[in-house]
Coordinates of C-alpha atoms in Angstrom, one line a residue:
X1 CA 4.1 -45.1 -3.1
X2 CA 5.4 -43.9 -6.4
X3 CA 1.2 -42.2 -7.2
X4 CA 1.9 -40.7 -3.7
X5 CA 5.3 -39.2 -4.5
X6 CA 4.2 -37.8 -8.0
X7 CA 0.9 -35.8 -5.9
X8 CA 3.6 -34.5 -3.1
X9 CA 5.9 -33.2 -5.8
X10 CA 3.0 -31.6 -7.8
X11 CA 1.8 -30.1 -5.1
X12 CA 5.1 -28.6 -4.2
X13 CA 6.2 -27.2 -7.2
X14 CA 1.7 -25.6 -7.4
X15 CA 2.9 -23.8 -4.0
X16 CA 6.3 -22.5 -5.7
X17 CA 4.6 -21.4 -9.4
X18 CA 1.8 -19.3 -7.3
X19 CA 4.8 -17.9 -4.8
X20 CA 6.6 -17.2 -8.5
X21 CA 3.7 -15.4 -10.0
X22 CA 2.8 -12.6 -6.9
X23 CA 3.6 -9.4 -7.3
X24 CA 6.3 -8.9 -4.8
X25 CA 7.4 -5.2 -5.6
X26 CA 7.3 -3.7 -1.9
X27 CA 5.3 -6.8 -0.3
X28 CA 6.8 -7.7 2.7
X29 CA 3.9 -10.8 3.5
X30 CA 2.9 -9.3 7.0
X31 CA -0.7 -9.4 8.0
X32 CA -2.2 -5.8 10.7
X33 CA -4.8 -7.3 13.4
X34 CA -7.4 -6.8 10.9
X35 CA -5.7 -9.5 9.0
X36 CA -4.5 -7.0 6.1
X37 CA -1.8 -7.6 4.0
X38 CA 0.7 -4.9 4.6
X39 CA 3.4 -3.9 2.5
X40 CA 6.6 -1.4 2.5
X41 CA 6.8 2.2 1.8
X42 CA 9.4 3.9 -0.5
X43 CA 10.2 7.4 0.0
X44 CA 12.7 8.9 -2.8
X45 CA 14.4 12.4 -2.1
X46 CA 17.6 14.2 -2.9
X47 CA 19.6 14.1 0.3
X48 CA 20.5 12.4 3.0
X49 CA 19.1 13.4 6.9
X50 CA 21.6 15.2 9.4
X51 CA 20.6 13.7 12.7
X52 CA 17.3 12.1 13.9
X53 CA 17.9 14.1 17.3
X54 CA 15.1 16.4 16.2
X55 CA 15.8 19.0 18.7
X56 CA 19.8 19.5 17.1
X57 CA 18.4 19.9 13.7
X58 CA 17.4 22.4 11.7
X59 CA 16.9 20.9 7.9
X60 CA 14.0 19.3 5.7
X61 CA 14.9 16.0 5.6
X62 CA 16.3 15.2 8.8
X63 CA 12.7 16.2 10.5
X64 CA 11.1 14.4 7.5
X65 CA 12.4 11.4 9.0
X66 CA 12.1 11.9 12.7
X67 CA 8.2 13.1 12.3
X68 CA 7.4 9.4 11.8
X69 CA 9.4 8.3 14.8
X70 CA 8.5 10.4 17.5
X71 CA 5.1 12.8 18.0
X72 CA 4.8 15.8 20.0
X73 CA 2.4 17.2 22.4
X74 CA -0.1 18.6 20.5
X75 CA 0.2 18.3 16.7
X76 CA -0.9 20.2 13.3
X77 CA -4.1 19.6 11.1
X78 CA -3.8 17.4 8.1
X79 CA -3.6 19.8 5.2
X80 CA -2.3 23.0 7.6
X81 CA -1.1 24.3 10.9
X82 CA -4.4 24.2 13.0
X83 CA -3.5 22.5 16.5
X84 CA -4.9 19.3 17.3
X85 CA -4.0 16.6 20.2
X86 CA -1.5 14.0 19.8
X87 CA 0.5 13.4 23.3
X88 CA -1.8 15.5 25.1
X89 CA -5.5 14.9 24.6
X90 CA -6.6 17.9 26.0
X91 CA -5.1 21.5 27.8
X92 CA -6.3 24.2 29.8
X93 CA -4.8 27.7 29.2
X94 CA -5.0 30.3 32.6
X95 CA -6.8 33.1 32.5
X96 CA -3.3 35.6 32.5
X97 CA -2.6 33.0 29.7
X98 CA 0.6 32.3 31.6
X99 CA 0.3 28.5 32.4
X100 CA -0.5 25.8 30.1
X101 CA -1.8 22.1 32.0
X102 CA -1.7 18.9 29.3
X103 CA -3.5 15.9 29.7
X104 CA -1.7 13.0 28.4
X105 CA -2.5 10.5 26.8
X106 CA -2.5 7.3 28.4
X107 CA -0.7 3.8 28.2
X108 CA 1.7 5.6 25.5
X109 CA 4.9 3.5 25.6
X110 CA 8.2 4.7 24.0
X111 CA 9.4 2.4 21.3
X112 CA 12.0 1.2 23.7
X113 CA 9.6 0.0 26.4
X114 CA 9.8 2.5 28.7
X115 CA 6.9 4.7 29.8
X116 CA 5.4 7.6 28.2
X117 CA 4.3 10.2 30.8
X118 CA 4.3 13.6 32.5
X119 CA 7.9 13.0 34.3
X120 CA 9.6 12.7 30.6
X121 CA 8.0 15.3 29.3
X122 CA 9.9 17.4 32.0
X123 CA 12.9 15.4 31.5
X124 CA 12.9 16.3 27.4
X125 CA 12.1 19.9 28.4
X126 CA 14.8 20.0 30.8
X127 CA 17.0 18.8 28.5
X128 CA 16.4 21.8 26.2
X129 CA 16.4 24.2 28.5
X130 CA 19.5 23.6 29.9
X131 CA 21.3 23.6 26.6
X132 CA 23.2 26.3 24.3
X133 CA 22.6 27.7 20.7
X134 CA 24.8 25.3 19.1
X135 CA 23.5 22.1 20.1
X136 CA 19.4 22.8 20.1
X137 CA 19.3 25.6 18.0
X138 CA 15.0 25.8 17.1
X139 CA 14.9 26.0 21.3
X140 CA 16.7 29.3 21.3
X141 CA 14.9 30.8 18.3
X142 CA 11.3 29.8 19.9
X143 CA 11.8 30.4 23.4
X144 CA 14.2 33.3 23.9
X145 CA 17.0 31.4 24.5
X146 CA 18.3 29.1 27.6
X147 CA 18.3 28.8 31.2
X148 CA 19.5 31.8 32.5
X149 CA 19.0 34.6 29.1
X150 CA 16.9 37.5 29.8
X151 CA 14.5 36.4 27.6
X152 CA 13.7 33.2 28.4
X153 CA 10.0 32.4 28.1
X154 CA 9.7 29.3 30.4
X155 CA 9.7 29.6 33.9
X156 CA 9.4 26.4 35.3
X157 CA 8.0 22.6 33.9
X158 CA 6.2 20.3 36.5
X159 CA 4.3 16.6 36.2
X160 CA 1.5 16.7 38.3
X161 CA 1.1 13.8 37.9
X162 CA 1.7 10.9 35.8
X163 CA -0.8 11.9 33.2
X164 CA -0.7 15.7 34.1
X165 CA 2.2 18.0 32.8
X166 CA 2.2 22.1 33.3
X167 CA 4.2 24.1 31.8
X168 CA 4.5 28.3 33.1
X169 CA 5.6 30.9 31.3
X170 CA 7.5 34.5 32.2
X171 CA 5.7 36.0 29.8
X172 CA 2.4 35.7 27.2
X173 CA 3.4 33.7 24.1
X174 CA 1.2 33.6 21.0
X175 CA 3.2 30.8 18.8
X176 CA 3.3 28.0 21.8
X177 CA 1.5 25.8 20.5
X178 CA 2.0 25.6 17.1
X179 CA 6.1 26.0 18.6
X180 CA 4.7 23.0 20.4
X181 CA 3.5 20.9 17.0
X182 CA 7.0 21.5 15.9
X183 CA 8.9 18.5 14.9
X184 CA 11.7 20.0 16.4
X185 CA 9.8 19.4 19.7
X186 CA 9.2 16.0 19.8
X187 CA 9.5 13.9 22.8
X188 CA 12.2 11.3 22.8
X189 CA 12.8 8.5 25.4
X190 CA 15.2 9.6 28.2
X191 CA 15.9 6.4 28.7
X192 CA 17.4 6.4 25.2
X193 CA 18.8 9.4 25.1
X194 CA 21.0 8.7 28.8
X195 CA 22.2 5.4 27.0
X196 CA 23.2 6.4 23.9
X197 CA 24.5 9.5 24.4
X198 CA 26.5 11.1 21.7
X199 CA 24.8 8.5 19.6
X200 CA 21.3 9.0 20.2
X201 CA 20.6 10.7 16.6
X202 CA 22.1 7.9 15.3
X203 CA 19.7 5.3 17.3
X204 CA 16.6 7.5 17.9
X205 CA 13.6 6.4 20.4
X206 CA 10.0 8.2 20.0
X207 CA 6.1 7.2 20.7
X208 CA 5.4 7.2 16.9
X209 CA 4.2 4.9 14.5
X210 CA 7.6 3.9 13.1
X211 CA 10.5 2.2 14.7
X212 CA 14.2 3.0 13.5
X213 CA 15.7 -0.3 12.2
X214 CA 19.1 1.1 10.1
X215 CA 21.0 3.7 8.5
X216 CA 23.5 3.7 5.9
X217 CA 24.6 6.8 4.7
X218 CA 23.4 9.2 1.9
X219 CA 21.6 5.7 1.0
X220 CA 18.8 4.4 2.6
X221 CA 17.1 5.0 6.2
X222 CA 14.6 2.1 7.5
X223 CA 11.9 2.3 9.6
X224 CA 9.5 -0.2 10.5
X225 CA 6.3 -0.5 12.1
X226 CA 5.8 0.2 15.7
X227 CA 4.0 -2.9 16.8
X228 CA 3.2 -1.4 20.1
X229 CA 2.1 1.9 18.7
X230 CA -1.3 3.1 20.8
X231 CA -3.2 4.5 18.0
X232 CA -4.6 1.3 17.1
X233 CA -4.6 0.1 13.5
X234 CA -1.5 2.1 12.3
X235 CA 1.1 2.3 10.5
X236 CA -0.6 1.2 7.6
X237 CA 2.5 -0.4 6.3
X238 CA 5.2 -2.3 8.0
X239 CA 8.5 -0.4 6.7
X240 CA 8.8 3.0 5.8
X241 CA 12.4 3.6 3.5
X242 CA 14.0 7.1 2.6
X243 CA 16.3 6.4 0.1
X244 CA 18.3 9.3 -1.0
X245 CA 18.9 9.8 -4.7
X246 CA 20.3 12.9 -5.5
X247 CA 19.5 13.7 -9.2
X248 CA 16.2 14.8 -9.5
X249 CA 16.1 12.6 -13.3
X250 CA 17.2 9.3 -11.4
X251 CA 15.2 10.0 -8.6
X252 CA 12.1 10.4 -11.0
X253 CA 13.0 7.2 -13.2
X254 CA 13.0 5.3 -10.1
X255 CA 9.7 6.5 -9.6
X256 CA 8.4 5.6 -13.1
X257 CA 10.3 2.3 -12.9
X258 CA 8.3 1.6 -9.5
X259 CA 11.8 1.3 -7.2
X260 CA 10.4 4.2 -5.1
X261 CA 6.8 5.0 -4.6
X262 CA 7.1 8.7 -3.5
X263 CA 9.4 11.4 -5.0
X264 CA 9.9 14.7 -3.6
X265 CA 11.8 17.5 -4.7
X266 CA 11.5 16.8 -8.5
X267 CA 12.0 19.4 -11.0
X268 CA 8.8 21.4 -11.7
X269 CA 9.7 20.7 -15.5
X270 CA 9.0 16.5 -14.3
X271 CA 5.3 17.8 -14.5
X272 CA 4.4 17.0 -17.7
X273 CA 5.9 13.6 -18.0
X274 CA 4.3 12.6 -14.6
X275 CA 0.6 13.6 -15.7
X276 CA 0.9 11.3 -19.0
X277 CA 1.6 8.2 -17.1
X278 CA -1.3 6.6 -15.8
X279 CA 1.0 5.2 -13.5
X280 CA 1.6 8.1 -11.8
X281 CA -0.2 10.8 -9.5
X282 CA 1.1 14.3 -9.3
X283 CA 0.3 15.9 -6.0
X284 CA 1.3 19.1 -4.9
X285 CA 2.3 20.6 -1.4
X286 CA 0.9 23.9 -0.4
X287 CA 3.4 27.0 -0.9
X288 CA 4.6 28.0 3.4
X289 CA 8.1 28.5 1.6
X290 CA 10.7 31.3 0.2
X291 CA 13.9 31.1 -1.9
X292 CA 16.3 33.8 -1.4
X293 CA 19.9 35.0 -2.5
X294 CA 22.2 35.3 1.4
X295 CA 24.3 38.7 2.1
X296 CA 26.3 37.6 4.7
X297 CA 26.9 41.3 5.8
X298 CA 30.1 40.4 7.9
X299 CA 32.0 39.1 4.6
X300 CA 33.6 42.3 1.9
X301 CA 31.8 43.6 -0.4
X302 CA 28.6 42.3 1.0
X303 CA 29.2 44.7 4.2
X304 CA 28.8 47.9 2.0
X305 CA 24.4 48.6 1.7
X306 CA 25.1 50.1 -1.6
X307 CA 26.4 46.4 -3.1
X308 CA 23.7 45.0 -1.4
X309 CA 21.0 47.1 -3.1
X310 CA 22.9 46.8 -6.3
X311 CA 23.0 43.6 -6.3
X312 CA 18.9 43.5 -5.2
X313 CA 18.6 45.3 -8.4
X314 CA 20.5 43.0 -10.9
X315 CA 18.7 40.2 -10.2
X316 CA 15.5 39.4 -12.8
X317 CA 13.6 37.1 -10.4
X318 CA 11.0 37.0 -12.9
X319 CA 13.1 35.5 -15.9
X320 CA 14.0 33.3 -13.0
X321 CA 10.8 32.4 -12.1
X322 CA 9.7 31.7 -15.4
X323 CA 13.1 29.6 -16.4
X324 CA 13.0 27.0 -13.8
X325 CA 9.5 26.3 -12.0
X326 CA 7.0 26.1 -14.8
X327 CA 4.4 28.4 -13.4
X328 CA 5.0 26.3 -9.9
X329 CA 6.4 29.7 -8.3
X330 CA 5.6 33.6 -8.0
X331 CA 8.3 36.0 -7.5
X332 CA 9.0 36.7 -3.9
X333 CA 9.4 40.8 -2.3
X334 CA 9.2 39.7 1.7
X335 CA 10.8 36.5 3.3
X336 CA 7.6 35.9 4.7
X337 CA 5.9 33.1 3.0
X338 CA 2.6 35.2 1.7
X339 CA 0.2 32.4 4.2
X340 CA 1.7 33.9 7.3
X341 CA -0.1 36.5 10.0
X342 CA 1.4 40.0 9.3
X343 CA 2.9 39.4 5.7
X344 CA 3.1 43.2 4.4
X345 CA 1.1 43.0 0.5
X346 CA 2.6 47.2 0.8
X347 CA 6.6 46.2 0.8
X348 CA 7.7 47.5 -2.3
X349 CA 9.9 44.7 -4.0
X350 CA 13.4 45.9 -6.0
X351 CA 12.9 46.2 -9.3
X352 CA 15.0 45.0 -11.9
X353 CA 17.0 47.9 -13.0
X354 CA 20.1 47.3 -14.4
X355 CA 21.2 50.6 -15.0
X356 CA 20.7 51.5 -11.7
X357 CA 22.2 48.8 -10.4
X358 CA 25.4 49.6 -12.7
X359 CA 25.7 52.8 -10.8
X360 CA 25.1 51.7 -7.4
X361 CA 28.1 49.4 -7.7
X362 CA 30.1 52.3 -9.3
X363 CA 29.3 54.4 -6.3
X364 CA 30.0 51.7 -3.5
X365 CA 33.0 50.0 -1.9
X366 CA 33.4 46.9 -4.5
X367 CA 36.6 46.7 -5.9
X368 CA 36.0 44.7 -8.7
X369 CA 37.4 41.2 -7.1
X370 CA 35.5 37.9 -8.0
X371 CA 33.2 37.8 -5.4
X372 CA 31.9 34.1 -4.1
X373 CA 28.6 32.8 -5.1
X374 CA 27.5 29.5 -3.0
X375 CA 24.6 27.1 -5.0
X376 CA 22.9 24.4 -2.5
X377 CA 24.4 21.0 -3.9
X378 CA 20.9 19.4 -3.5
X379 CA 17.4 19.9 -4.3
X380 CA 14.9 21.8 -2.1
X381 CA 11.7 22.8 -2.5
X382 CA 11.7 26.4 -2.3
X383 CA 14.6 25.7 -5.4
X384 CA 14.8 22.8 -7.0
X385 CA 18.2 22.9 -8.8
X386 CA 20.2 25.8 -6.8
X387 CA 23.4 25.6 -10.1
X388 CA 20.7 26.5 -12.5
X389 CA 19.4 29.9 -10.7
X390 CA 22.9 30.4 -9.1
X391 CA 24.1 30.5 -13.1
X392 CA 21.8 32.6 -13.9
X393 CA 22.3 35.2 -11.0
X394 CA 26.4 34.8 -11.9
X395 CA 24.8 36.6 -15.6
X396 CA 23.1 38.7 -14.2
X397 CA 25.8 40.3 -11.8
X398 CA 28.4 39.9 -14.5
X399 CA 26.3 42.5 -16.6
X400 CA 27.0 45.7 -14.1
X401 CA 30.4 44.8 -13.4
X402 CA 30.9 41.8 -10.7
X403 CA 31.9 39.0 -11.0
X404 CA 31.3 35.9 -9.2
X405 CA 32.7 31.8 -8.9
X406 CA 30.1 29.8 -7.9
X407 CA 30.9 27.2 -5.3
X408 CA 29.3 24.1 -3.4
X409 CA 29.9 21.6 -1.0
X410 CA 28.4 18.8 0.2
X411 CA 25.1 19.6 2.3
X412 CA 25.4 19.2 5.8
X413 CA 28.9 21.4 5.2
X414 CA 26.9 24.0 3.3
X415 CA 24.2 24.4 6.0
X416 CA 27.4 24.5 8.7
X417 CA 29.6 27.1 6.6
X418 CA 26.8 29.6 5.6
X419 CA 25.7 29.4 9.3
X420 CA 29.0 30.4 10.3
X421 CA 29.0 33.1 7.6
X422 CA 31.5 31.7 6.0
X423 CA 30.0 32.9 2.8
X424 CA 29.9 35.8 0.9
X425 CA 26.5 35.4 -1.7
X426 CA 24.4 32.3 -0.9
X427 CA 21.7 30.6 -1.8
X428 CA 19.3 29.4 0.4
X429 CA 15.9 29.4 2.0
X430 CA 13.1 28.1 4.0
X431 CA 10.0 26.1 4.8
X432 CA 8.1 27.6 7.7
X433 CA 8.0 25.1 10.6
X434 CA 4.7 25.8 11.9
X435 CA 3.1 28.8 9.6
X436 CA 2.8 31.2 12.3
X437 CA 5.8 34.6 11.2
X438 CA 7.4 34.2 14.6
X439 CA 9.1 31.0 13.1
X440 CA 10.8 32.3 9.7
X441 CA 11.6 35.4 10.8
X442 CA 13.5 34.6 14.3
X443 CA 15.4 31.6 12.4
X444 CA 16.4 34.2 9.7
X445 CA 16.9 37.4 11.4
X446 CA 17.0 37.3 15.3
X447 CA 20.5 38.3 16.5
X448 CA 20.7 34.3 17.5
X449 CA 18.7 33.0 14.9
X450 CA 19.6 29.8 14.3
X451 CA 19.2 30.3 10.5
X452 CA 20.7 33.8 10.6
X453 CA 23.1 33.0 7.9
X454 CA 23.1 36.7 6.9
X455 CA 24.8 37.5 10.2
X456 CA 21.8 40.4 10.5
X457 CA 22.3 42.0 14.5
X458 CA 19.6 45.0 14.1
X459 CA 18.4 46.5 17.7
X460 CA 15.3 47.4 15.8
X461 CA 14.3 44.2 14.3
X462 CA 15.6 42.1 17.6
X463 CA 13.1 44.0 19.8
X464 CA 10.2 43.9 17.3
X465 CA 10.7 40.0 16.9
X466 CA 10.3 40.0 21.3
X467 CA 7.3 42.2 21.3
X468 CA 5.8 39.9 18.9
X469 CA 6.2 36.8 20.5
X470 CA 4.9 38.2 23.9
X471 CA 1.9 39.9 21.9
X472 CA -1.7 37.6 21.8
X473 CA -3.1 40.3 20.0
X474 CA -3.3 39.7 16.0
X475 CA -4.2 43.5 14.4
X476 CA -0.9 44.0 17.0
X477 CA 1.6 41.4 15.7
X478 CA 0.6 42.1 12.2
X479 CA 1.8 46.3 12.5
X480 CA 4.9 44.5 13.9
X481 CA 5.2 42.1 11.4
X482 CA 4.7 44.7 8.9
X483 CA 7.2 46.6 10.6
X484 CA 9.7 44.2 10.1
X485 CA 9.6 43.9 6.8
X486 CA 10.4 47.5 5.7
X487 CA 13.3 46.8 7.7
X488 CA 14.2 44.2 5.8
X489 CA 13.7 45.8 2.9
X490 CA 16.2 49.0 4.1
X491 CA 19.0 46.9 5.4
X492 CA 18.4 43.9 2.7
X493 CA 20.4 41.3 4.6
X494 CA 18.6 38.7 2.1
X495 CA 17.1 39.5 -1.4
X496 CA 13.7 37.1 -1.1
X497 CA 13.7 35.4 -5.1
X498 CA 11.0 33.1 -5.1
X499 CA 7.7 31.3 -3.4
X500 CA 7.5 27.7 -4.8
X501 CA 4.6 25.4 -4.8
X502 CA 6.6 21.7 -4.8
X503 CA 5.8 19.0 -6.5
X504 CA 5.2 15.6 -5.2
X505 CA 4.6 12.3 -7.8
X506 CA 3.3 9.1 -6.6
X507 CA 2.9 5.4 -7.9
X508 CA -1.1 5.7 -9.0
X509 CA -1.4 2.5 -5.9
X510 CA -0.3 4.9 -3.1
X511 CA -3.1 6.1 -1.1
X512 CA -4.0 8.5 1.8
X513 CA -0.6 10.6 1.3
X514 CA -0.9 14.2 2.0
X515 CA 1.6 16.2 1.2
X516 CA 2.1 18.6 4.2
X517 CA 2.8 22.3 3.4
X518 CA 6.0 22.4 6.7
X519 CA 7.3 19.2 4.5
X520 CA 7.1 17.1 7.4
X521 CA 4.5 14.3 6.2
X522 CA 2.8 12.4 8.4
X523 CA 2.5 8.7 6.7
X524 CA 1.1 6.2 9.2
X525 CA -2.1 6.2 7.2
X526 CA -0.5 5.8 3.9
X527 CA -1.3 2.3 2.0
X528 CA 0.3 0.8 -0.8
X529 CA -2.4 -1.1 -2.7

């Protein structure tokens, strides 16, 4: 009895020692149908989401979230903004490229249980359709506006069938699809969204890999995996985490400590200390962005074109370039990422002159009162630390005679006060949603624009922004393009600064992560060795 109690006890405490001794750094014990250990996934960046309603947002990180709950119709390539299938396997374009028919994908469930099919893809477009500027702003900006506007591309939305949805349009659109691909446009349970309510970007319901579990505040969002996802064998790993750590030095010491396993929008100067650890990977996402220093041209002295261009002038976007990307950057004239259809190489940038600029200001309407200068209060990647370049903007207007406060707050206010043109100079910027120029320059610049923090309302550049979107023909959208930019240039209701290449690092075990250039990463095939 005793010999039998000493083997049970030794046994015991075998199981504990070996429990003891596994690694258990982001192991959660689960086992995929391939009988795969699976593991969680860490995602580090500087600030919180807004919503995971994807069709009321408009920022980063909100749709960085919400691209791993819910899919769209069609979807982009891996590494760019080609259009492959996702929700729809296959469509059919008419002839007077007018109507669009998807075939869906079938046995698709959402994550609450309901059906997938062609009825609430109608019910999600109807949704949209029938709302205002203010709560889906990306609808407006990509389809002319609402129910009702004069330029309102869709004319109707039908299901077929179950697995057939069609989709007519008023006029020709070039962008639809890749508008389509947009996270912005994914397709959320109605079932969800009539029971939640008000709530539902708290408690979001997609098709995608990833299942929303919980939320706490500018701390941590979990998702875990979709057991009933239809693309068999994925997620890879059974939680996905965005913590939100807003220094970039303590997000990247969590990296190197192995707390997180991905870090995005680190410093460009984090480079070098990334590369040395074999622990690390540095990975870079592809450049689709632009930096730029806001007008709004409602607010005094901003209102006056000759403290616009004076200001234009001041600025030494090369010394800025050079201080705070470490050769991750080149200086920006249009804001049009360089990538995009149309982008005009001829646009001839402001110079740094500031002599000229001295007597500009001396000639216009500034009165010498300290003039506002807003700094985003978190990191992004077309400008990783927004204080350091608003600083050095503040010394650089301070040299021909203005002078400026620099002020933040925290960043869903900032986004909502410089959209309301609340602010006088601001800093800002932009990842293009689906690479095609429609989608920067209507979110920057259309009289609506969602994005049009500059309060721009040109006749010129609204029409041209229409005629594009109707126009399939690309020598034709480019002259627009081009167009528009000289516009720009005259009226200068942004000064473009910079076009960043972010950074990425990565714990040397993560594999299969891509980082996408539109910043929403697709990570159901990401492992964690």
């Amino acid at each position: 009895m005793r010999k039998w109690l000493v083997y049970s006890l030794m046994a015991i405490i075998l199981v504990i020692l070996s429990a003891c001794g596994k690694d258990s750094t982001n192991d959660t014990g689960e086992s995929n149908n391939g009988g795969e250990k699976q593991s969680s996934l860490v995602y580090g960046r500087g600030t919180d989401s807004v919503s995971l309603d994807p069709i009321t947002i408009t920022d980063g990180e909100s749709f960085k979230v919400a691209r791993n709950i819910y899919e769209t119709l069609v979807q982009f390539g891996e590494k760019d903004t080609s259009i492959k299938p996702s929700l729809a396997k296959e469509w059919k374009i008419s002839k007077d490229q007018l109507t669009y028919t998807f075939t869906l994908q079938e046995g698709v469930k959402f994550q609450d249980g309901t059906d997938f099919n062609a009825e609430a893809v109608v019910k999600n477009f109807e949704r949209w359709m029938n709302g205002t500027v203010d709560q889906f702003p990306y609808y407006g900006d990509m389809f002319g506006g609402f129910i009702g506007d004069k330029n309102h591309m869709i004319d109707s939305v039908k299901a077929v069938d179950d697995t057939t949805f069609e989709l007519k349009l008023k006029k020709p659109s070039a962008a639809l699809l890749n508008n389509l691909a947009m996270t912005a446009f994914s397709i959320a349970s109605p079932t969800a969204i009539e029971k939640e309510g008000d709530k539902y970007g708290e408690n979001p319901v997609g098709t995608g890999p990833f299942k929303f579990v919980s939320w706490k505040r500018n701390n941590t969002i979990e998702l875990e995996k979709n057991s009933n996802y239809w693309q068999k064998g994925y997620p890879k790993v059974s939680k996905l985490i965005y913590r939100t750590l807003p220094d970039n030095s303590a997000r990247l010491n969590s990296l190197v400590t192995g707390e997180i396993d991905i870090a995005d929008g680190l410093s460009p100067s984090d480079h070098t200390r990334i590369e040395q650890d074999q622990n690390l990977q540095l990975l870079k996402r592809p450049s689709f962005n632009v930096g730029y220093l806001g007008m709004t041209m409602t607010q005094k002295p901003l209102d006056d074109t000759k403290v616009r261009e004076a200001v234009s002038m001041a600025i030494d976007r090369k010394a800025i370039v050079n201080s705070f990307f470490e050769g991750f950057a080149t200086e920006a004239k249009n804001p049009l990422q360089p990538t995009a259809l149309g982008y005009n190489e001829n646009t001839e940038p402001y110079t740094f002159d500031v002599e000229k600029a001295k007597s500009l200001l001396k000639e216009s309407s500034y009165d010498g009162k300290v003039v506002e200068l807003w700094a985003m209060p978190v990191p992004r990647p077309y400008m990783p630390d927004g204080q350091k370049v608003a600083e050095a903007i503040q010394k650089n207007l301070e040299v021909i005679g203005m002078k400026t406060k620099i002020v933040t707050y925290e960043w869903a206010t900032y986004l909502e006060k410089t959209r309301k043109g609340e602010a006088q100079l601001f800093l800002l910027g932009g990842t293009s949603d689906n690479g095609d120029p429609d989608n920067l320059l209507s979110l920057f610049f259309y009289n609506s624009g969602s994005l049009n923090n500059s309060q721009l309302h040109d006749e010129k550049i609204q029409k041209w922004l229409a005629k594009a979107r109707s126009t399939t023909d690309h020598a034709k959208r480019e002259a627009i393009y081009a167009d528009i930019q000289n516009r720009l240039r005259e009226i200068i209701p942004v000064l473009a600064l910079v076009h960043s290449t972010p950074i990425v690092g990565a714990r040397s075990n993560v594999k299969n992560y891509q980082p996408h250039p539109t910043e929403a990463d697709d990570l159901k095939d990401v492992t964690v060795k």
